[in-house]
Short mmCIF file of C-alpha atoms and ligand atoms in Angstrom, two decimals:
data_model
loop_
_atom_site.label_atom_id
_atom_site.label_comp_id
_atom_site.label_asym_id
_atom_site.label_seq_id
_atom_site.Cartn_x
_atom_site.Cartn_y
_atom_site.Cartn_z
CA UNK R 1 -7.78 -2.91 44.88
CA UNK R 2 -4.43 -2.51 43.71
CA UNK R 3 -3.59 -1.55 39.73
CA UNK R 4 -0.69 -2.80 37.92
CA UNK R 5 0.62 0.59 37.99
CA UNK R 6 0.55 0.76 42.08
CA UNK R 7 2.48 -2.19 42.58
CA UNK R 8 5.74 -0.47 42.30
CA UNK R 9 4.69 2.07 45.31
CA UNK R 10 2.84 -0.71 46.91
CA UNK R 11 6.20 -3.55 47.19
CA UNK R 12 8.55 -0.83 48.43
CA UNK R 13 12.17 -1.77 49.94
CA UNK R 14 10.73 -1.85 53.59
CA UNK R 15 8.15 -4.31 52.03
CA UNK R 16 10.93 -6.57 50.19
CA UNK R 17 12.73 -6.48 53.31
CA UNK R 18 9.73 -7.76 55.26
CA UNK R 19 9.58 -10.28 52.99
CA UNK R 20 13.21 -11.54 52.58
CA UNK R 21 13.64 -11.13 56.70
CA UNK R 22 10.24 -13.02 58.30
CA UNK R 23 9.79 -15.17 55.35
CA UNK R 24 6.60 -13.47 54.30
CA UNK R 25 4.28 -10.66 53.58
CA UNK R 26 0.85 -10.19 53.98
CA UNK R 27 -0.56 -7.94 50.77
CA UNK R 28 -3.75 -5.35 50.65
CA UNK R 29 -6.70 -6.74 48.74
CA UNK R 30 -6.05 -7.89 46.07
CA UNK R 31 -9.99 -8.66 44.54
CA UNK R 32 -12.73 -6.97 45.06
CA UNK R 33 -16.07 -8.42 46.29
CA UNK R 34 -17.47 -9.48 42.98
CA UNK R 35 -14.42 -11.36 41.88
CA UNK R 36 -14.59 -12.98 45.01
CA UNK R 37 -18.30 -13.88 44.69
CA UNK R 38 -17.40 -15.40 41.56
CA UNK R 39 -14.10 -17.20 42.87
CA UNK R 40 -16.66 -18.56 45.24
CA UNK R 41 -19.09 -19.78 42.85
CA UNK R 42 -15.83 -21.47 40.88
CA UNK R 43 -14.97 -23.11 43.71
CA UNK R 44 -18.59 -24.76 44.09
CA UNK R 45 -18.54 -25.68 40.30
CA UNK R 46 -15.12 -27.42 40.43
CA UNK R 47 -16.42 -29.82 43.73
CA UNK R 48 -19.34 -30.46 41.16
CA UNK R 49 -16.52 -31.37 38.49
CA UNK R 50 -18.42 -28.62 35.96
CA UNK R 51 -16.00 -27.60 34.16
CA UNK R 52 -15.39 -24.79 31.06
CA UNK R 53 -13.06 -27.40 29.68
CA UNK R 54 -11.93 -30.69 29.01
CA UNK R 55 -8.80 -32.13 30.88
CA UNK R 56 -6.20 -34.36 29.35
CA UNK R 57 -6.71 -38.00 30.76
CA UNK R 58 -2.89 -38.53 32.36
CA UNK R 59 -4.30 -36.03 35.02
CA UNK R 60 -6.16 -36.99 37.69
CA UNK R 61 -9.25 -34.63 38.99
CA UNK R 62 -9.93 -35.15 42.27
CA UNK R 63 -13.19 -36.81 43.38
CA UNK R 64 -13.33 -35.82 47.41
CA UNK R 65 -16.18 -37.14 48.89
CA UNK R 66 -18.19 -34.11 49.56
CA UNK R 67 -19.87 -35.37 52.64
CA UNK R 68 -16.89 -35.85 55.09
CA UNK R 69 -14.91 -32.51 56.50
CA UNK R 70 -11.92 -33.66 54.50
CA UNK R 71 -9.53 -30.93 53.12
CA UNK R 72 -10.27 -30.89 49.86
CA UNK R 73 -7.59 -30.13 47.44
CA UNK R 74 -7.36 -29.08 43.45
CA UNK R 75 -4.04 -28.49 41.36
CA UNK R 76 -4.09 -26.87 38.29
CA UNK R 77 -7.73 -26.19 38.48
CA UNK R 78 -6.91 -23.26 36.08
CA UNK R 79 -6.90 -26.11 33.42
CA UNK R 80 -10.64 -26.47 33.81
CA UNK R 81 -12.00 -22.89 35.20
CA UNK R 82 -11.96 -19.86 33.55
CA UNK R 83 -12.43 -17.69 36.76
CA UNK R 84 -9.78 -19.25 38.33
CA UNK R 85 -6.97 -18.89 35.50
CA UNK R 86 -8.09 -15.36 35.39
CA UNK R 87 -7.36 -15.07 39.01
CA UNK R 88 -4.29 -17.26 39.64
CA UNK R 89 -2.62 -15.70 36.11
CA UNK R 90 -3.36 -12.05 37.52
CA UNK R 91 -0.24 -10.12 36.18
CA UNK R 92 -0.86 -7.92 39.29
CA UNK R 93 0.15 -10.99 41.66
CA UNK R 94 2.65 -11.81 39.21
CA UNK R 95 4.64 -7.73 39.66
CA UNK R 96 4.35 -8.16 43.04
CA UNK R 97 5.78 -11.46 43.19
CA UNK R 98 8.48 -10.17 40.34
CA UNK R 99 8.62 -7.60 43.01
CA UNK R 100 9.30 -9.35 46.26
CA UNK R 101 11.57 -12.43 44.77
CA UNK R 102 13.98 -9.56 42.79
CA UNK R 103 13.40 -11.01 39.37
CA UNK R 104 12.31 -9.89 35.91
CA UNK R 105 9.55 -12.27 34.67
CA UNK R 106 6.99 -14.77 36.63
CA UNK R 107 5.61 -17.88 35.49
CA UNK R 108 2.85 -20.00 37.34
CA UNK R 109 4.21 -23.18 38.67
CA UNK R 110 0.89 -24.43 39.32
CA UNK R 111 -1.94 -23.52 41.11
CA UNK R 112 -4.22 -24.97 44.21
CA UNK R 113 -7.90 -24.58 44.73
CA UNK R 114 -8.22 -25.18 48.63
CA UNK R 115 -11.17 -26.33 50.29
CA UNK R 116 -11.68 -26.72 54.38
CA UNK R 117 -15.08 -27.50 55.56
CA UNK R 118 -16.40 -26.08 58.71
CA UNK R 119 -17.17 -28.23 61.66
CA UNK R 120 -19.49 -26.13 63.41
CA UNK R 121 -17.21 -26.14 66.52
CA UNK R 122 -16.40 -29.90 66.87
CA UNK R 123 -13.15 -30.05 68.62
CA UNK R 124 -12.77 -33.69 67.95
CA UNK R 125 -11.83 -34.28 64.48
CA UNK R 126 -8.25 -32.69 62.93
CA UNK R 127 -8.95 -33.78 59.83
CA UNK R 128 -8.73 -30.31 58.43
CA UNK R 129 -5.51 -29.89 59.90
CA UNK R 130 -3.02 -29.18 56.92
CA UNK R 131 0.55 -30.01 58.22
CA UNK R 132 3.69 -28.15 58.79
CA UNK R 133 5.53 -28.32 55.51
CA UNK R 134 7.53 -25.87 53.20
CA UNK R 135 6.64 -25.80 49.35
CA UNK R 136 10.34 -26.64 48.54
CA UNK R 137 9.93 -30.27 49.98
CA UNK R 138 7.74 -31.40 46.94
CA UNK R 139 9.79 -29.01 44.49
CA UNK R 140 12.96 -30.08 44.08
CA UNK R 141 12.61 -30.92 40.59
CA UNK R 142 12.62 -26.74 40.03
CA UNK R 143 16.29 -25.15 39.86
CA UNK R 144 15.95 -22.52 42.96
CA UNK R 145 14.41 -22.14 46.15
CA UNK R 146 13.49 -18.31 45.09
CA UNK R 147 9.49 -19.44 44.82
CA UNK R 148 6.94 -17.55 46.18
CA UNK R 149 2.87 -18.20 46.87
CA UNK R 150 0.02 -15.79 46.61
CA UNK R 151 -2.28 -17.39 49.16
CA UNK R 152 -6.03 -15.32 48.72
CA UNK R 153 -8.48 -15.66 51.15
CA UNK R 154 -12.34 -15.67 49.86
CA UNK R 155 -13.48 -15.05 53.15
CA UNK R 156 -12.70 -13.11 56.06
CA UNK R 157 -9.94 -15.78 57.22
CA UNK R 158 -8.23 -16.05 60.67
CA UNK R 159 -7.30 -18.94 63.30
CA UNK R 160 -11.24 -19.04 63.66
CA UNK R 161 -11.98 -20.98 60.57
CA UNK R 162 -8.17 -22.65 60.22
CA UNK R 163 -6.47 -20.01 58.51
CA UNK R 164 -2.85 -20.10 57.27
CA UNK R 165 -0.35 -19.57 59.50
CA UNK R 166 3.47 -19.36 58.89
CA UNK R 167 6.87 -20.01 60.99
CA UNK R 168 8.61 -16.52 61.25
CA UNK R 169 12.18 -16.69 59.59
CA UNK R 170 12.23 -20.17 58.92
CA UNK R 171 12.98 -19.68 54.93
CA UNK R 172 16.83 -18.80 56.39
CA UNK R 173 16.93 -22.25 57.58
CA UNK R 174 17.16 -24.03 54.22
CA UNK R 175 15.65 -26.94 52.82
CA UNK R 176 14.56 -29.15 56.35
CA UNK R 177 14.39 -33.31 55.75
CA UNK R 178 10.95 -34.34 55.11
CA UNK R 179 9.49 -31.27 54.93
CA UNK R 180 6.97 -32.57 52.05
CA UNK R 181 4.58 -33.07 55.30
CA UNK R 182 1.40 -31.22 54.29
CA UNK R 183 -1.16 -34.25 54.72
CA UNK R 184 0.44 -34.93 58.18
CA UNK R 185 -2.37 -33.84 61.22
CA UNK R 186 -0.39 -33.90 63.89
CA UNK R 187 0.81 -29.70 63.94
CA UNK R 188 1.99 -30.44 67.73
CA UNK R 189 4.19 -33.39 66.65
CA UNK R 190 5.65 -31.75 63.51
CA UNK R 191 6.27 -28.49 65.13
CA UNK R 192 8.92 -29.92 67.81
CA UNK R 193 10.35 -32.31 64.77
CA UNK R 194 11.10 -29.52 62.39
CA UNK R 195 12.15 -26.72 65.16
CA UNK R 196 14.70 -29.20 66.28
CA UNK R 197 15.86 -30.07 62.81
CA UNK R 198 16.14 -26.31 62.24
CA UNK R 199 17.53 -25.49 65.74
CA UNK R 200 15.84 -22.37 65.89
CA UNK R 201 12.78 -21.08 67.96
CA UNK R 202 9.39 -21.47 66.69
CA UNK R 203 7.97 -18.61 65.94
CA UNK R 204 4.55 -19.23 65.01
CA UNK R 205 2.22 -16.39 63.63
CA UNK R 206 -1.41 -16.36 62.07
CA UNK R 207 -1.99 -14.88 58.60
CA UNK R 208 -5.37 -12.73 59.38
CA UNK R 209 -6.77 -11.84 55.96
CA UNK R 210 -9.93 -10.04 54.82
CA UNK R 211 -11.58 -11.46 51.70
CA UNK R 212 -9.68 -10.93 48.84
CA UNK R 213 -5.76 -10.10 50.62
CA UNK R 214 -3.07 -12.21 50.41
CA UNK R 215 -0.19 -13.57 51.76
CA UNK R 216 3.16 -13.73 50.04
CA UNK R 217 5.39 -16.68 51.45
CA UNK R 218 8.91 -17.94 50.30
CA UNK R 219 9.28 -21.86 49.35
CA UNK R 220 11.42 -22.29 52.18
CA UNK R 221 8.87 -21.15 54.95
CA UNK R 222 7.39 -23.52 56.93
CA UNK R 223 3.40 -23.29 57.37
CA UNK R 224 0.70 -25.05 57.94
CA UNK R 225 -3.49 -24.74 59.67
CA UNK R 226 -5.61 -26.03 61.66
CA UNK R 227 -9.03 -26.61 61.81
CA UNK R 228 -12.14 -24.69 61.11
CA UNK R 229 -14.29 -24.75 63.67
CA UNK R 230 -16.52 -21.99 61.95
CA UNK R 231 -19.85 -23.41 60.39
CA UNK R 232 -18.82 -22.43 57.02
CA UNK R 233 -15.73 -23.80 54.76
CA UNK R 234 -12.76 -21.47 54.33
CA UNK R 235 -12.15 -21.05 50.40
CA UNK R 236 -8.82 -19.73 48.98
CA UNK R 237 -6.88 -20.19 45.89
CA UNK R 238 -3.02 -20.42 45.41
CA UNK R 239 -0.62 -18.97 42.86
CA UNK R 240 2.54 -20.79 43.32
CA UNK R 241 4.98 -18.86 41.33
CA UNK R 242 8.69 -18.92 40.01
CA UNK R 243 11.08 -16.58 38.11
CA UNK R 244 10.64 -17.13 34.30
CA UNK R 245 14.18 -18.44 33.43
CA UNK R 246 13.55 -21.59 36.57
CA UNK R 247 14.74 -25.04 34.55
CA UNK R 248 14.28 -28.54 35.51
CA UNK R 249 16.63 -30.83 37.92
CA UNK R 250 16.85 -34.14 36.62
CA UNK R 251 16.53 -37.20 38.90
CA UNK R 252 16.30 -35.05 42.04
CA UNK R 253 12.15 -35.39 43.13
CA UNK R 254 9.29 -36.68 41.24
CA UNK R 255 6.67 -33.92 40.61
CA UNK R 256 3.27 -34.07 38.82
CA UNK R 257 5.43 -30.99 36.31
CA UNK R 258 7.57 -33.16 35.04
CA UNK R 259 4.95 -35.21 33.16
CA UNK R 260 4.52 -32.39 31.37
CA UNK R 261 8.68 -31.56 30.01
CA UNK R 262 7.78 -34.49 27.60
CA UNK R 263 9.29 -38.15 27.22
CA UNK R 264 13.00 -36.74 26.81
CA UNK R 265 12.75 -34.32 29.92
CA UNK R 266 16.88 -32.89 30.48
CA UNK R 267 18.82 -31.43 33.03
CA UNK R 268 18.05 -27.71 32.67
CA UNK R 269 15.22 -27.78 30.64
CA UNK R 270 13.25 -24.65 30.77
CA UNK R 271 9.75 -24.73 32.25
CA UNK R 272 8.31 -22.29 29.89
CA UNK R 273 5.00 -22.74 27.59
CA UNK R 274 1.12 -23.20 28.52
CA UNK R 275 1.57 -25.43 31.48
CA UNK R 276 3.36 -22.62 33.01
CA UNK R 277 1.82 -19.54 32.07
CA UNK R 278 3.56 -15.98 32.00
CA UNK R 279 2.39 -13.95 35.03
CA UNK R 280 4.50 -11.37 34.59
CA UNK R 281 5.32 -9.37 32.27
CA UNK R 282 1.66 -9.67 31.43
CA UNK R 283 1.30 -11.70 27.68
CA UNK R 284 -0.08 -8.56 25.32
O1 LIG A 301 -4.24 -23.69 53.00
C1 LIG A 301 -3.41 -23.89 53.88
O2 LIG A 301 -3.67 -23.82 55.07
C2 LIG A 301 -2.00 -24.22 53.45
C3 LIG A 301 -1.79 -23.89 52.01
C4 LIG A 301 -0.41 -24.17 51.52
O3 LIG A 301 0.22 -25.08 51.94
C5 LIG A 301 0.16 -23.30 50.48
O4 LIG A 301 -0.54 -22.41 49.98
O5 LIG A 301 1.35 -23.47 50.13
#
């Protein structure tokens, strides 16, 4: 379990340097087992749609159908569970992310609440195949690529049950044409697409994670899973995170955020207040 006061010692310059050279970092753990019990339970409440609170009607909830081995996806499900604001507003993510993008103050961008059933060892379906994309190919509406994601794992997570896994370096290779790919199944197919677009080899490495560690990744780098042929679903939930002073880029991507700048969104208009929540420095 790492304190607020260990993150300093914890995201050292060797650790940055990870970071800013493969495109990502994988962290110690981050929770301990009875936050993840509870992260668990969340998770089974928000697929129930119980929620601790009300959600304002321009946003969709989404209404998988529980029976098929569909990913199953939430944003912003810190809107409607406690647990999960408390976990995807941590200011200790927030420092390290401060930490590893070199800025002063971290706001949530928004969150995800991921889902992949287990298929008991089917080899048929790829349904729970999440495609080769990078973050920055639906965010173009935020002013700088300098975004980073706390993915945590609530289970022991490797290639087993479809864990994450990244494309080594490929944040250097800037933002790639229709990247914005991540409901795509076919990994094979987007693999040799995007490693020709970037002209670089393909470098393809598994985030192994124990309950409650997480992986760091930049906007830019390309990753993506496969499926989870383990009998039980794989559980995580996703701090997508900017520096504090990120603003808005008028007319260049449509993004559910920009609902929420108002009727008279500008050019450069700061994405501050409770939509974006202050990781870090940590609200008093
Ligand atoms: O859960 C996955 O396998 C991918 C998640 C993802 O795309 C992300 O956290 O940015």
């Amino acid at each position: 379990m790492i304190t607020l006061d260990q993150v300093d010692g914890l995201v050292t310059d060797a650790v940055r340097q990870e970071y800013w050279e493969r495109g990502y970092w994988i962290s110690p753990k981050l929770m301990d087992d009875d936050q993840i019990a509870r992260l668990r339970a969340a998770h089974d409440r928000l697929w129930a749609r119980d929620y601790d609170h009300d959600i304002p009607s321009q946003y969709g909830v989404p209404n998988p159908d529980l029976s098929t081995l569909v990913v199953r996806q939430f944003l912003n499900a810190f809107w409607v569970n406690d647990e999960i604001r408390a976990a995807v507003t941590s200011p200790v993510t927030g420092k390290i992310a401060a930490r590893l993008m070199g800025v002063d103050s971290v706001r949530l961008w928004h969150d995800q609440a991921i889902y992949k059933p287990g298929t008991a060892g089917q080899t048929t379906t790829n349904v729970g195949n999440i495609g080769w994309h990078q973050d920055y190919g639906y965010w173009q509406a935020a002013s700088t690529t300098n975004m980073c994601t706390a993915w945590v794992a609530l289970q022991d997570t490797d290639l087993s049950n479809g864990g994450m896994r990244t494309i080594v370096g490929s944040h250097r290779w800037g933002l790639i044409e229709e990247s914005d790919s991540f409901g795509v199944k076919d990994l094979e197919a987007l693999a040799a697409k995007f490693s020709q677009a970037g002209a670089h080899a393909w470098l393809d490495e598994p985030c192994v994670l124990k309950a409650g560690q997480a992986s760091f990744h930049h906007s830019l780098t390309f990753h993506g899973s496969g499926p989870n042929r383990s009998a039980a679903p794989r559980l995580s939930v996703i701090s997508h995170m900017m520096p504090g002073d990120t603003t808005y880029r008028a007319g260049k991507q449509w993004h559910p955020n920009n609902v929420f700048l108002g009727p008279r969104a500008y050019d450069g208009q700061p994405f501050v207040g409770d939509y974006w929540p202050q990781l870090w420095p940590a609200a008093d």
